[in-house]
PDB file of C-alpha atoms in Angstrom:
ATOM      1  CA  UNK A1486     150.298  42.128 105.247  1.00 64.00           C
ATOM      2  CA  UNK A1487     148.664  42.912 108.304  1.00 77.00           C
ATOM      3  CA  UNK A1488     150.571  43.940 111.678  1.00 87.00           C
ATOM      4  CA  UNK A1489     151.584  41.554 114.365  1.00 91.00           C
ATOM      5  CA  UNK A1490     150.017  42.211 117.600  1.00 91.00           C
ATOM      6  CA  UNK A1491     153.287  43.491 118.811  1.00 95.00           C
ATOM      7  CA  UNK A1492     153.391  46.303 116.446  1.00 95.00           C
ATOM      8  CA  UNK A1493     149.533  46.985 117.352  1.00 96.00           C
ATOM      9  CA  UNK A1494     150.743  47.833 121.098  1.00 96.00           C
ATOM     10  CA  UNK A1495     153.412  49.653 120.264  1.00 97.00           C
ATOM     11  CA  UNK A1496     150.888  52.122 117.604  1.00 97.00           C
ATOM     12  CA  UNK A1497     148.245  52.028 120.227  1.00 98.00           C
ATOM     13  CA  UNK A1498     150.821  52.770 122.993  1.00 98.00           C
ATOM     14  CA  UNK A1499     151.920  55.581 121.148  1.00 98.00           C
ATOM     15  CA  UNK A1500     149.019  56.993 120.241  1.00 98.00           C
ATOM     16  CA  UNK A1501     147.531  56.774 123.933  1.00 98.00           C
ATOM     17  CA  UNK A1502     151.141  58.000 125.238  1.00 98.00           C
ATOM     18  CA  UNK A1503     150.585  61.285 122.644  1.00 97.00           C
ATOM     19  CA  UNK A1504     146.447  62.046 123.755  1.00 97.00           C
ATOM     20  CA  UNK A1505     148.210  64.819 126.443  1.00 97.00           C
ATOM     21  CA  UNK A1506     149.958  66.823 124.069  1.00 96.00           C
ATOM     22  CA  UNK A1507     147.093  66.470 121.501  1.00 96.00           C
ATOM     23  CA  UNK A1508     144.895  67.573 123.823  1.00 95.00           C
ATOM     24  CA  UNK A1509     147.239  70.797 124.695  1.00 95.00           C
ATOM     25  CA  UNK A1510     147.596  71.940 121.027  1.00 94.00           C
ATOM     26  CA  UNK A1511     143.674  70.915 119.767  1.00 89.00           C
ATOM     27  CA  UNK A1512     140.305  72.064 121.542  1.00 81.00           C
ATOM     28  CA  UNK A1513     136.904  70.458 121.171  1.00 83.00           C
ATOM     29  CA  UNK A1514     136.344  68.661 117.643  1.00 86.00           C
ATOM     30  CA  UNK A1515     140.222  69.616 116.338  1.00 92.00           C
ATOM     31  CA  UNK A1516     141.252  67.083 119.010  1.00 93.00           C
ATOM     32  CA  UNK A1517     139.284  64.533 117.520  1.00 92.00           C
ATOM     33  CA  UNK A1518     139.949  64.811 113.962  1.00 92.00           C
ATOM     34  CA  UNK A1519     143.727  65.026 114.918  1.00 95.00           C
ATOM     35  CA  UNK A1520     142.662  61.854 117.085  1.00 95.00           C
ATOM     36  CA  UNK A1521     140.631  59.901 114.647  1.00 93.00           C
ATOM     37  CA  UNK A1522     143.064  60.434 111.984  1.00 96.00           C
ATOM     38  CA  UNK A1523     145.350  58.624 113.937  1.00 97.00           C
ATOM     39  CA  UNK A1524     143.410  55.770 115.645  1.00 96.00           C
ATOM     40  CA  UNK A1525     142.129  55.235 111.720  1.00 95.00           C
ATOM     41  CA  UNK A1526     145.005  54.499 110.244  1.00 95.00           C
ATOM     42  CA  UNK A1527     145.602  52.111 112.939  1.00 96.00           C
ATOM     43  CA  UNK A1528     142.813  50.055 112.700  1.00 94.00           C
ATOM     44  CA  UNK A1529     143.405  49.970 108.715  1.00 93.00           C
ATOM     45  CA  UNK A1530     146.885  48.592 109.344  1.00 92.00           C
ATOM     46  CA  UNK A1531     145.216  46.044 112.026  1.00 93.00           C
ATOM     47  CA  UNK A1532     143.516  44.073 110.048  1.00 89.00           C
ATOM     48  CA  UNK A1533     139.911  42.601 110.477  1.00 91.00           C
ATOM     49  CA  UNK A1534     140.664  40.198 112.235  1.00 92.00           C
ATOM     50  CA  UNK A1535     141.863  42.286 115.171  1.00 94.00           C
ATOM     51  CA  UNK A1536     139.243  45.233 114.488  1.00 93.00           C
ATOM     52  CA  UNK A1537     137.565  44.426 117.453  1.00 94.00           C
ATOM     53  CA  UNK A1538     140.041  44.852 120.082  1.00 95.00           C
ATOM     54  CA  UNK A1539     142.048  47.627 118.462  1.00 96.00           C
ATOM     55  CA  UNK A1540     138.565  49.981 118.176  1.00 94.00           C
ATOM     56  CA  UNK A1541     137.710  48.954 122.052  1.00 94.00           C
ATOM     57  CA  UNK A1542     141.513  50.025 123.504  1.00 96.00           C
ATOM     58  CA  UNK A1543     141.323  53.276 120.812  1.00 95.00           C
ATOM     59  CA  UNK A1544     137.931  54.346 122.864  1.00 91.00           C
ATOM     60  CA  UNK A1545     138.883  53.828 126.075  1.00 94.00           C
ATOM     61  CA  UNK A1546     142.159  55.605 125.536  1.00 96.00           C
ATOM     62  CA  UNK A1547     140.726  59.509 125.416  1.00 94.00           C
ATOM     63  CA  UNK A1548     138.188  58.203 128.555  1.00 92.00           C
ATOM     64  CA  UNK A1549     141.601  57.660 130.674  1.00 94.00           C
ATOM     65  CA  UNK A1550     142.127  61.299 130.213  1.00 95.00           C
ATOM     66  CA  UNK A1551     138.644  62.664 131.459  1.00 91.00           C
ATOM     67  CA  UNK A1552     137.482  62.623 127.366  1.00 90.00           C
ATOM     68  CA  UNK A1553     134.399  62.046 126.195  1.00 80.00           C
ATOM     69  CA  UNK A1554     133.796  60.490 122.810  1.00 70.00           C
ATOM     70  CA  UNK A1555     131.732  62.656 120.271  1.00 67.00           C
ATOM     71  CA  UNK A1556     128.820  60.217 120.550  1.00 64.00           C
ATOM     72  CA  UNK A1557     128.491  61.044 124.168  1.00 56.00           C
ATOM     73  CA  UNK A1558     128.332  64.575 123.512  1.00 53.00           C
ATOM     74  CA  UNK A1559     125.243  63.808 121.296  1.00 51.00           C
ATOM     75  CA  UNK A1560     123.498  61.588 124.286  1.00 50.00           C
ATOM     76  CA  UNK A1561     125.351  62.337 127.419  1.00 45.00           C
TER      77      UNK A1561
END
């Protein structure tokens, strides 16, 4: 059974709410694994039918800290 949107806020709150202290204890790509470990088992528990909108507010949540994604490393 998937997760009601509810409980997708409160992971994706969390998540965004622990980017600072990731971000103190991992530099460069250890930060993202650590990240994208996380935000992964997220969107597994989301569902497809909210895959969408749970992978947008996971990328924009490292950009409200000054992040760049890996991508944009590659072309930015």
């Amino acid at each position: 059974m998937h997760m009601t949107a509810e409980e997708i806020e409160q992971l994706l709150s969390k998540l965004d709410n622990a980017v600072p202290r990731l971000l103190k204890e991992n530099q460069g790509i250890e930060f993202w694994i650590e990240y994208l470990q996380r935000a992964d088992a997220i969107k597994e528990q989301a569902g497809l039918e909210n895959y969408d909108r749970v992978a947008t507010r996971i990328d924009a949540i490292p950009a409200k800290y000054g992040v760049l994604p890996p991508s944009q490393w590659m072309y930015g």
